[in-house]
Amino acid sequence: MKKEFTCGLRDGIPIALGYFAVSFSLGITMVSAGISALQGAVMSITNVTSAGEFAGVRVIAAGGTLIEMALTQFIINLRYALMSMSLSQKLDREMPFWQRFVIAFANTDEIFAVAMNHQKSLTLPYMIGLQSLPILGWTAGTFLGAAACGLMPASVSVAMNVMLYGMFIAIVFPVAKKSKPALVVSLLAVFLSCLFRYAPFLQGVSEALSIIICTAAAAALGAVLFPVEDTERAGSEKE
Amino acid sequence: MKIYVYIFVMAAVTYLIRLIPLTLIRRQIQNRFLKSFLYYVPYACLMAMTFPAVFYAADHLLAAVAGVAAAAFLALRNKGLVTVAAAASVTVFAVSWAMELLG
């Protein structure tokens, strides 16, 4: 049990470092929206989601309604429902309800990706270990970013902004290099995402909705063209 | 105070999205299409969020392109998450700095 926890902690270190950098710039954004460092830290520790929080800050800055806030979060974070569904397949079927309540809390893109790459079926100690440092890094980064706002040159925060994308590339590229289905799905997602960005008639679609559509379409096509084997998840082998 | 109400709504919606599929779907999914679909979701989602947005994440397009190139180079050599992310970040910083110098 203890080994599972430390194993999770170790796997969470790179995520925590990446989160710290990203949430640092999130904290800076929050200050300009009139959110204090403490409020930012509360938001980060209760939400643990980059895109959702970025959007939430904009809603607050614009003085949006609570309905608008709920809808924005629903659309932007709907992908977590797909991830949770996927994750539930890797949990022990006998895992009690309350443990699932804990695991659900910080099912982020990166924690999900690492958890799905984990060789064995997922236990509560492993998931708590995996989630603790990223939650800490995410919250501390937000707080310090908001607190240190104004002390830091913009060129540094801009460069740190790119770290999150670097992490995404580090997760996907090695798999896409080895697996043709993953490569095709990835390329299709990029193609669709560019289409939403540059095609004039699609530019009105919000970024959040575009991500949902790109994800669903690319994954659906992958599922039709390259169904994974029933016995084993095709990509769960370590890179 | 109003900000905490916003934060509560955000947190509640986000948690429910994560929780419901994890608690209500307790048997293994048998449908092969759905299984495959869910397997491909993370790759599709991460790539759709990265491209083309990453090219606008830096002040200069060239700096962003260099950062992506550095990240891709190292990722394809199976370097770890931190190495790849740090390389992307340092590259963007260095190239931006060089471009500022050159005017």
mmCIF file of C-alpha atoms in Angstrom:
data_model
loop_
_atom_site.group_PDB
_atom_site.id
_atom_site.type_symbol
_atom_site.label_atom_id
_atom_site.label_comp_id
_atom_site.label_asym_id
_atom_site.label_seq_id
_atom_site.Cartn_x
_atom_site.Cartn_y
_atom_site.Cartn_z
ATOM 1 C CA MET A 1 0.000 0.000 0.000
ATOM 2 C CA LYS A 2 2.758 2.386 1.012
ATOM 3 C CA LYS A 3 4.710 1.508 -2.094
ATOM 4 C CA GLU A 4 1.706 2.343 -4.277
ATOM 5 C CA PHE A 5 1.473 5.750 -2.627
ATOM 6 C CA THR A 6 5.150 6.619 -3.116
ATOM 7 C CA CYS A 7 5.002 5.333 -6.665
ATOM 8 C CA GLY A 8 2.099 7.723 -7.280
ATOM 9 C CA LEU A 9 3.958 10.581 -5.642
ATOM 10 C CA ARG A 10 6.938 10.017 -7.910
ATOM 11 C CA ASP A 11 4.782 9.898 -11.036
ATOM 12 C CA GLY A 12 3.175 13.172 -9.950
ATOM 13 C CA ILE A 13 6.412 15.177 -9.684
ATOM 14 C CA PRO A 14 6.706 16.174 -13.359
ATOM 15 C CA ILE A 15 3.020 17.098 -13.452
ATOM 16 C CA ALA A 16 3.394 19.204 -10.312
ATOM 17 C CA LEU A 17 6.355 21.080 -11.805
ATOM 18 C CA GLY A 18 4.490 21.778 -15.014
ATOM 19 C CA TYR A 19 1.388 22.844 -13.093
ATOM 20 C CA PHE A 20 3.382 25.168 -10.881
ATOM 21 C CA ALA A 21 4.717 27.015 -13.899
ATOM 22 C CA VAL A 22 1.349 27.244 -15.609
ATOM 23 C CA SER A 23 -0.675 28.218 -12.551
ATOM 24 C CA PHE A 24 1.929 30.875 -11.800
ATOM 25 C CA SER A 25 0.881 32.708 -14.949
ATOM 26 C CA LEU A 26 -2.764 31.908 -14.176
ATOM 27 C CA GLY A 27 -2.269 33.734 -10.877
ATOM 28 C CA ILE A 28 -0.923 36.751 -12.742
ATOM 29 C CA THR A 29 -4.012 36.768 -14.977
ATOM 30 C CA MET A 30 -6.248 36.586 -11.917
ATOM 31 C CA VAL A 31 -4.845 39.774 -10.410
ATOM 32 C CA SER A 32 -5.896 41.781 -13.450
ATOM 33 C CA ALA A 33 -9.419 40.353 -13.042
ATOM 34 C CA GLY A 34 -9.591 41.603 -9.442
ATOM 35 C CA ILE A 35 -9.070 38.231 -7.793
ATOM 36 C CA SER A 36 -6.792 38.142 -4.756
ATOM 37 C CA ALA A 37 -4.010 35.623 -4.205
ATOM 38 C CA LEU A 38 -6.069 33.861 -1.525
ATOM 39 C CA GLN A 39 -9.166 33.686 -3.719
ATOM 40 C CA GLY A 40 -7.015 32.379 -6.558
ATOM 41 C CA ALA A 41 -5.582 29.669 -4.328
ATOM 42 C CA VAL A 42 -9.100 28.655 -3.222
ATOM 43 C CA MET A 43 -10.194 28.478 -6.853
ATOM 44 C CA SER A 44 -7.226 26.321 -7.808
ATOM 45 C CA ILE A 45 -7.465 23.882 -4.908
ATOM 46 C CA THR A 46 -11.193 23.338 -5.486
ATOM 47 C CA ASN A 47 -11.143 23.192 -9.299
ATOM 48 C CA VAL A 48 -7.749 21.866 -10.434
ATOM 49 C CA THR A 49 -8.357 22.619 -14.100
ATOM 50 C CA SER A 50 -6.357 24.961 -16.300
ATOM 51 C CA ALA A 51 -8.713 25.718 -19.179
ATOM 52 C CA GLY A 52 -11.769 25.864 -16.915
ATOM 53 C CA GLU A 53 -10.105 28.275 -14.522
ATOM 54 C CA PHE A 54 -8.779 30.472 -17.326
ATOM 55 C CA ALA A 55 -12.325 30.727 -18.654
ATOM 56 C CA GLY A 56 -13.776 31.229 -15.180
ATOM 57 C CA VAL A 57 -11.462 34.169 -14.566
ATOM 58 C CA ARG A 58 -12.711 35.777 -17.764
ATOM 59 C CA VAL A 59 -16.349 35.292 -16.716
ATOM 60 C CA ILE A 60 -15.597 36.906 -13.347
ATOM 61 C CA ALA A 61 -13.736 39.777 -15.002
ATOM 62 C CA ALA A 62 -16.702 40.395 -17.309
ATOM 63 C CA GLY A 63 -19.153 40.214 -14.395
ATOM 64 C CA GLY A 64 -21.010 37.288 -15.963
ATOM 65 C CA THR A 65 -23.980 35.565 -14.350
ATOM 66 C CA LEU A 66 -23.694 32.373 -12.324
ATOM 67 C CA ILE A 67 -25.625 30.540 -15.064
ATOM 68 C CA GLU A 68 -23.035 31.671 -17.604
ATOM 69 C CA MET A 69 -20.323 30.506 -15.265
ATOM 70 C CA ALA A 70 -21.913 27.077 -14.830
ATOM 71 C CA LEU A 71 -22.442 26.686 -18.575
ATOM 72 C CA THR A 72 -18.886 27.726 -19.418
ATOM 73 C CA GLN A 73 -17.474 25.234 -16.962
ATOM 74 C CA PHE A 74 -19.780 22.520 -18.210
ATOM 75 C CA ILE A 75 -18.766 22.977 -21.842
ATOM 76 C CA ILE A 76 -15.056 23.393 -21.214
ATOM 77 C CA ASN A 77 -14.771 20.563 -18.727
ATOM 78 C CA LEU A 78 -17.121 18.087 -20.390
ATOM 79 C CA ARG A 79 -14.076 16.237 -21.682
ATOM 80 C CA TYR A 80 -13.395 15.170 -18.089
ATOM 81 C CA ALA A 81 -16.573 13.098 -18.237
ATOM 82 C CA LEU A 82 -15.044 11.127 -21.091
ATOM 83 C CA MET A 83 -11.797 10.821 -19.156
ATOM 84 C CA SER A 84 -13.554 9.703 -15.976
ATOM 85 C CA MET A 85 -15.478 7.130 -17.977
ATOM 86 C CA SER A 86 -12.218 5.896 -19.421
ATOM 87 C CA LEU A 87 -10.560 5.919 -16.016
ATOM 88 C CA SER A 88 -13.403 3.925 -14.465
ATOM 89 C CA GLN A 89 -12.397 1.051 -16.760
ATOM 90 C CA LYS A 90 -9.000 0.869 -15.104
ATOM 91 C CA LEU A 91 -10.290 0.838 -11.533
ATOM 92 C CA ASP A 92 -10.829 -2.315 -9.547
ATOM 93 C CA ARG A 93 -14.488 -3.220 -10.065
ATOM 94 C CA GLU A 94 -14.871 -3.729 -6.322
ATOM 95 C CA MET A 95 -13.527 -0.283 -5.472
ATOM 96 C CA PRO A 96 -15.928 1.250 -2.919
ATOM 97 C CA PHE A 97 -17.988 4.315 -3.696
ATOM 98 C CA TRP A 98 -16.196 6.679 -1.331
ATOM 99 C CA GLN A 99 -12.838 5.910 -2.920
ATOM 100 C CA ARG A 100 -14.255 6.888 -6.298
ATOM 101 C CA PHE A 101 -15.373 10.202 -4.772
ATOM 102 C CA VAL A 102 -11.737 10.860 -3.836
ATOM 103 C CA ILE A 103 -10.246 9.797 -7.171
ATOM 104 C CA ALA A 104 -12.727 11.901 -9.164
ATOM 105 C CA PHE A 105 -11.617 15.112 -7.496
ATOM 106 C CA ALA A 106 -8.476 15.852 -9.479
ATOM 107 C CA ASN A 107 -8.928 13.863 -12.677
ATOM 108 C CA THR A 108 -7.086 16.368 -14.877
ATOM 109 C CA ASP A 109 -5.782 15.872 -18.418
ATOM 110 C CA GLU A 110 -2.271 15.104 -17.250
ATOM 111 C CA ILE A 111 -3.158 12.992 -14.208
ATOM 112 C CA PHE A 112 -5.541 11.041 -16.412
ATOM 113 C CA ALA A 113 -2.854 10.495 -19.057
ATOM 114 C CA VAL A 114 -0.322 9.258 -16.500
ATOM 115 C CA ALA A 115 -2.909 7.066 -14.754
ATOM 116 C CA MET A 116 -3.917 5.437 -18.033
ATOM 117 C CA ASN A 117 -0.246 4.707 -18.778
ATOM 118 C CA HIS A 118 0.151 3.003 -15.385
ATOM 119 C CA GLN A 119 0.865 -0.696 -15.833
ATOM 120 C CA LYS A 120 -1.402 -2.116 -13.132
ATOM 121 C CA SER A 121 -5.014 -1.427 -12.241
ATOM 122 C CA LEU A 122 -5.369 1.740 -10.217
ATOM 123 C CA THR A 123 -5.565 1.740 -6.423
ATOM 124 C CA LEU A 124 -6.619 4.496 -4.042
ATOM 125 C CA PRO A 125 -3.125 4.966 -2.499
ATOM 126 C CA TYR A 126 -1.564 5.284 -5.957
ATOM 127 C CA MET A 127 -4.155 7.841 -7.074
ATOM 128 C CA ILE A 128 -3.845 9.877 -3.866
ATOM 129 C CA GLY A 129 -0.075 9.896 -4.314
ATOM 130 C CA LEU A 130 -0.395 10.855 -7.967
ATOM 131 C CA GLN A 131 -2.814 13.705 -7.270
ATOM 132 C CA SER A 132 -1.282 15.290 -4.143
ATOM 133 C CA LEU A 133 1.792 17.003 -5.589
ATOM 134 C CA PRO A 134 0.036 18.317 -8.714
ATOM 135 C CA ILE A 135 -2.775 19.778 -6.530
ATOM 136 C CA LEU A 136 -0.150 21.336 -4.267
ATOM 137 C CA GLY A 137 1.877 22.666 -7.210
ATOM 138 C CA TRP A 138 -1.223 24.000 -8.941
ATOM 139 C CA THR A 139 -2.478 25.791 -5.822
ATOM 140 C CA ALA A 140 0.908 27.124 -4.683
ATOM 141 C CA GLY A 141 1.711 28.335 -8.196
ATOM 142 C CA THR A 142 -1.568 30.236 -8.433
ATOM 143 C CA PHE A 143 -1.033 31.865 -5.048
ATOM 144 C CA LEU A 144 2.588 32.824 -5.684
ATOM 145 C CA GLY A 145 1.856 34.019 -9.209
ATOM 146 C CA ALA A 146 -0.852 36.363 -7.967
ATOM 147 C CA ALA A 147 1.334 37.487 -5.058
ATOM 148 C CA ALA A 148 4.447 38.030 -7.191
ATOM 149 C CA CYS A 149 2.554 39.739 -9.994
ATOM 150 C CA GLY A 150 4.393 42.817 -11.104
ATOM 151 C CA LEU A 151 7.759 41.646 -9.827
ATOM 152 C CA MET A 152 8.432 39.439 -12.814
ATOM 153 C CA PRO A 153 9.392 40.406 -16.370
ATOM 154 C CA ALA A 154 6.742 39.480 -18.937
ATOM 155 C CA SER A 155 9.259 37.558 -21.054
ATOM 156 C CA VAL A 156 9.693 35.028 -18.241
ATOM 157 C CA SER A 157 5.983 34.402 -17.715
ATOM 158 C CA VAL A 158 5.401 34.082 -21.456
ATOM 159 C CA ALA A 159 8.132 31.459 -21.736
ATOM 160 C CA MET A 160 6.665 29.569 -18.771
ATOM 161 C CA ASN A 161 3.289 29.567 -20.472
ATOM 162 C CA VAL A 162 4.674 27.230 -23.117
ATOM 163 C CA MET A 163 5.597 24.553 -20.552
ATOM 164 C CA LEU A 164 2.094 23.101 -20.506
ATOM 165 C CA TYR A 165 2.172 22.573 -24.248
ATOM 166 C CA GLY A 166 5.601 20.996 -23.900
ATOM 167 C CA MET A 167 4.082 18.495 -21.483
ATOM 168 C CA PHE A 168 1.283 17.649 -23.888
ATOM 169 C CA ILE A 169 3.848 17.066 -26.629
ATOM 170 C CA ALA A 170 5.913 14.891 -24.292
ATOM 171 C CA ILE A 171 2.840 12.762 -23.540
ATOM 172 C CA VAL A 172 1.542 12.275 -27.075
ATOM 173 C CA PHE A 173 4.522 12.312 -29.454
ATOM 174 C CA PRO A 174 6.307 9.169 -28.188
ATOM 175 C CA VAL A 175 3.052 7.189 -28.452
ATOM 176 C CA ALA A 176 2.260 8.593 -31.892
ATOM 177 C CA LYS A 177 5.751 7.652 -33.048
ATOM 178 C CA LYS A 178 5.185 4.011 -32.129
ATOM 179 C CA SER A 179 1.502 3.575 -32.869
ATOM 180 C CA LYS A 180 0.016 4.426 -36.244
ATOM 181 C CA PRO A 181 -3.560 4.667 -34.898
ATOM 182 C CA ALA A 182 -2.473 7.194 -32.255
ATOM 183 C CA LEU A 183 -0.594 9.131 -34.943
ATOM 184 C CA VAL A 184 -3.622 9.255 -37.253
ATOM 185 C CA VAL A 185 -5.958 10.304 -34.437
ATOM 186 C CA SER A 186 -3.507 12.995 -33.285
ATOM 187 C CA LEU A 187 -3.011 14.401 -36.794
ATOM 188 C CA LEU A 188 -6.755 14.454 -37.379
ATOM 189 C CA ALA A 189 -7.321 16.304 -34.110
ATOM 190 C CA VAL A 190 -4.686 18.889 -35.065
ATOM 191 C CA PHE A 191 -6.206 19.260 -38.537
ATOM 192 C CA LEU A 192 -9.708 19.822 -37.154
ATOM 193 C CA SER A 193 -8.407 22.185 -34.492
ATOM 194 C CA CYS A 194 -6.664 24.267 -37.188
ATOM 195 C CA LEU A 195 -9.865 24.216 -39.229
ATOM 196 C CA PHE A 196 -11.786 25.738 -36.315
ATOM 197 C CA ARG A 197 -9.094 28.344 -35.900
ATOM 198 C CA TYR A 198 -8.670 29.422 -39.520
ATOM 199 C CA ALA A 199 -11.793 28.507 -41.506
ATOM 200 C CA PRO A 200 -13.895 31.688 -41.634
ATOM 201 C CA PHE A 201 -17.268 29.971 -41.138
ATOM 202 C CA LEU A 202 -16.038 28.058 -38.081
ATOM 203 C CA GLN A 203 -14.317 30.900 -36.254
ATOM 204 C CA GLY A 204 -17.464 31.815 -34.367
ATOM 205 C CA VAL A 205 -17.384 28.528 -32.503
ATOM 206 C CA SER A 206 -16.023 29.008 -28.993
ATOM 207 C CA GLU A 207 -12.645 27.497 -28.186
ATOM 208 C CA ALA A 208 -14.154 25.186 -25.602
ATOM 209 C CA LEU A 209 -16.757 23.783 -27.975
ATOM 210 C CA SER A 210 -14.160 23.413 -30.707
ATOM 211 C CA ILE A 211 -11.966 21.292 -28.432
ATOM 212 C CA ILE A 212 -14.923 19.046 -27.610
ATOM 213 C CA ILE A 213 -15.848 18.613 -31.281
ATOM 214 C CA CYS A 214 -12.240 17.978 -32.397
ATOM 215 C CA THR A 215 -11.733 15.439 -29.625
ATOM 216 C CA ALA A 216 -14.957 13.546 -30.251
ATOM 217 C CA ALA A 217 -14.583 13.509 -34.038
ATOM 218 C CA ALA A 218 -10.940 12.401 -34.067
ATOM 219 C CA ALA A 219 -11.472 9.765 -31.376
ATOM 220 C CA ALA A 220 -14.603 8.454 -33.106
ATOM 221 C CA LEU A 221 -12.802 8.125 -36.425
ATOM 222 C CA GLY A 222 -9.933 6.365 -34.661
ATOM 223 C CA ALA A 223 -12.407 3.966 -33.086
ATOM 224 C CA VAL A 224 -13.932 3.163 -36.496
ATOM 225 C CA LEU A 225 -10.620 2.798 -38.358
ATOM 226 C CA PHE A 226 -8.554 1.162 -35.605
ATOM 227 C CA PRO A 227 -10.713 -0.539 -32.966
ATOM 228 C CA VAL A 228 -8.546 -1.532 -30.001
ATOM 229 C CA GLU A 229 -8.227 -5.202 -29.119
ATOM 230 C CA ASP A 230 -10.771 -6.507 -26.635
ATOM 231 C CA THR A 231 -8.205 -8.194 -24.420
ATOM 232 C CA GLU A 232 -5.737 -5.382 -23.879
ATOM 233 C CA ARG A 233 -5.822 -1.630 -24.325
ATOM 234 C CA ALA A 234 -3.672 -1.111 -27.385
ATOM 235 C CA GLY A 235 -1.566 1.683 -25.990
ATOM 236 C CA SER A 236 -1.226 0.859 -22.336
ATOM 237 C CA GLU A 237 2.306 -0.466 -22.849
ATOM 238 C CA LYS A 238 4.964 1.888 -21.561
ATOM 239 C CA GLU A 239 6.892 3.872 -24.101
ATOM 240 C CA MET B 1 -17.666 37.571 -1.360
ATOM 241 C CA LYS B 2 -19.261 37.308 -4.809
ATOM 242 C CA ILE B 3 -16.055 35.786 -6.122
ATOM 243 C CA TYR B 4 -16.381 32.868 -3.711
ATOM 244 C CA VAL B 5 -19.879 32.173 -5.069
ATOM 245 C CA TYR B 6 -18.413 32.032 -8.573
ATOM 246 C CA ILE B 7 -15.681 29.707 -7.341
ATOM 247 C CA PHE B 8 -18.250 27.439 -5.658
ATOM 248 C CA VAL B 9 -20.290 27.140 -8.877
ATOM 249 C CA MET B 10 -17.139 26.386 -10.889
ATOM 250 C CA ALA B 11 -15.977 23.749 -8.433
ATOM 251 C CA ALA B 12 -19.397 22.070 -8.153
ATOM 252 C CA VAL B 13 -19.919 21.756 -11.915
ATOM 253 C CA THR B 14 -16.379 20.528 -12.514
ATOM 254 C CA TYR B 15 -16.501 17.966 -9.712
ATOM 255 C CA LEU B 16 -19.855 16.549 -10.816
ATOM 256 C CA ILE B 17 -18.572 16.132 -14.384
ATOM 257 C CA ARG B 18 -15.642 14.150 -13.034
ATOM 258 C CA LEU B 19 -17.604 12.235 -10.413
ATOM 259 C CA ILE B 20 -20.742 10.979 -12.145
ATOM 260 C CA PRO B 21 -19.079 8.852 -14.843
ATOM 261 C CA LEU B 22 -16.700 7.441 -12.233
ATOM 262 C CA THR B 23 -19.407 6.339 -9.820
ATOM 263 C CA LEU B 24 -22.367 5.370 -11.990
ATOM 264 C CA ILE B 25 -20.502 3.317 -14.577
ATOM 265 C CA ARG B 26 -19.251 0.447 -12.467
ATOM 266 C CA ARG B 27 -19.146 -2.428 -14.908
ATOM 267 C CA GLN B 28 -16.619 -2.847 -17.682
ATOM 268 C CA ILE B 29 -17.715 -1.352 -20.974
ATOM 269 C CA GLN B 30 -18.236 -4.179 -23.487
ATOM 270 C CA ASN B 31 -18.937 -2.089 -26.568
ATOM 271 C CA ARG B 32 -15.818 -2.173 -28.713
ATOM 272 C CA PHE B 33 -16.449 1.159 -30.379
ATOM 273 C CA LEU B 34 -16.931 2.930 -27.065
ATOM 274 C CA LYS B 35 -13.822 1.305 -25.622
ATOM 275 C CA SER B 36 -11.767 2.366 -28.631
ATOM 276 C CA PHE B 37 -13.268 5.835 -28.593
ATOM 277 C CA LEU B 38 -12.352 6.358 -24.954
ATOM 278 C CA TYR B 39 -8.858 5.042 -25.602
ATOM 279 C CA TYR B 40 -8.239 7.682 -28.274
ATOM 280 C CA VAL B 41 -9.806 10.607 -26.379
ATOM 281 C CA PRO B 42 -6.681 11.785 -24.508
ATOM 282 C CA TYR B 43 -4.487 11.914 -27.618
ATOM 283 C CA ALA B 44 -7.137 13.731 -29.621
ATOM 284 C CA CYS B 45 -7.907 16.134 -26.788
ATOM 285 C CA LEU B 46 -4.303 17.016 -25.917
ATOM 286 C CA MET B 47 -3.366 17.591 -29.546
ATOM 287 C CA ALA B 48 -6.470 19.681 -30.249
ATOM 288 C CA MET B 49 -5.645 21.864 -27.247
ATOM 289 C CA THR B 50 -1.967 22.188 -28.225
ATOM 290 C CA PHE B 51 -2.232 22.936 -31.931
ATOM 291 C CA PRO B 52 -2.445 25.558 -33.206
ATOM 292 C CA ALA B 53 -2.800 27.371 -29.830
ATOM 293 C CA VAL B 54 0.861 26.803 -28.895
ATOM 294 C CA PHE B 55 2.016 28.939 -31.826
ATOM 295 C CA TYR B 56 0.268 31.916 -30.260
ATOM 296 C CA ALA B 57 1.472 31.283 -26.722
ATOM 297 C CA ALA B 58 4.699 33.273 -27.179
ATOM 298 C CA ASP B 59 5.246 36.871 -28.225
ATOM 299 C CA HIS B 60 6.878 35.847 -31.478
ATOM 300 C CA LEU B 61 5.673 33.111 -33.809
ATOM 301 C CA LEU B 62 9.274 32.125 -34.511
ATOM 302 C CA ALA B 63 9.981 31.640 -30.793
ATOM 303 C CA ALA B 64 6.905 29.417 -30.447
ATOM 304 C CA VAL B 65 7.894 27.362 -33.489
ATOM 305 C CA ALA B 66 11.401 26.901 -32.062
ATOM 306 C CA GLY B 67 9.903 25.846 -28.713
ATOM 307 C CA VAL B 68 7.667 23.270 -30.372
ATOM 308 C CA ALA B 69 10.583 21.981 -32.443
ATOM 309 C CA ALA B 70 12.725 21.558 -29.330
ATOM 310 C CA ALA B 71 9.894 19.798 -27.492
ATOM 311 C CA ALA B 72 9.142 17.521 -30.449
ATOM 312 C CA PHE B 73 12.827 16.648 -30.910
ATOM 313 C CA LEU B 74 13.229 15.600 -27.279
ATOM 314 C CA ALA B 75 9.816 13.938 -26.978
ATOM 315 C CA LEU B 76 10.539 11.727 -29.984
ATOM 316 C CA ARG B 77 13.725 10.644 -28.189
ATOM 317 C CA ASN B 78 11.547 9.626 -25.224
ATOM 318 C CA LYS B 79 12.858 12.263 -22.814
ATOM 319 C CA GLY B 80 10.775 12.848 -19.679
ATOM 320 C CA LEU B 81 7.958 15.355 -19.218
ATOM 321 C CA VAL B 82 10.049 17.858 -17.258
ATOM 322 C CA THR B 83 12.948 17.780 -19.704
ATOM 323 C CA VAL B 84 10.672 18.332 -22.689
ATOM 324 C CA ALA B 85 8.592 21.055 -21.030
ATOM 325 C CA ALA B 86 11.654 22.891 -19.721
ATOM 326 C CA ALA B 87 13.377 22.714 -23.106
ATOM 327 C CA ALA B 88 10.325 24.209 -24.806
ATOM 328 C CA SER B 89 10.185 26.996 -22.250
ATOM 329 C CA VAL B 90 13.909 27.837 -22.305
ATOM 330 C CA THR B 91 13.935 27.792 -26.111
ATOM 331 C CA VAL B 92 11.010 30.212 -26.287
ATOM 332 C CA PHE B 93 12.707 32.500 -23.785
ATOM 333 C CA ALA B 94 16.063 32.401 -25.600
ATOM 334 C CA VAL B 95 14.643 32.961 -29.064
ATOM 335 C CA SER B 96 12.353 35.777 -27.878
ATOM 336 C CA TRP B 97 15.312 37.399 -26.141
ATOM 337 C CA ALA B 98 17.484 37.082 -29.244
ATOM 338 C CA MET B 99 14.732 38.589 -31.383
ATOM 339 C CA GLU B 100 14.341 41.528 -29.009
ATOM 340 C CA LEU B 101 18.089 42.129 -29.252
ATOM 341 C CA LEU B 102 18.017 42.017 -33.036
ATOM 342 C CA GLY B 103 15.180 44.445 -32.953
#
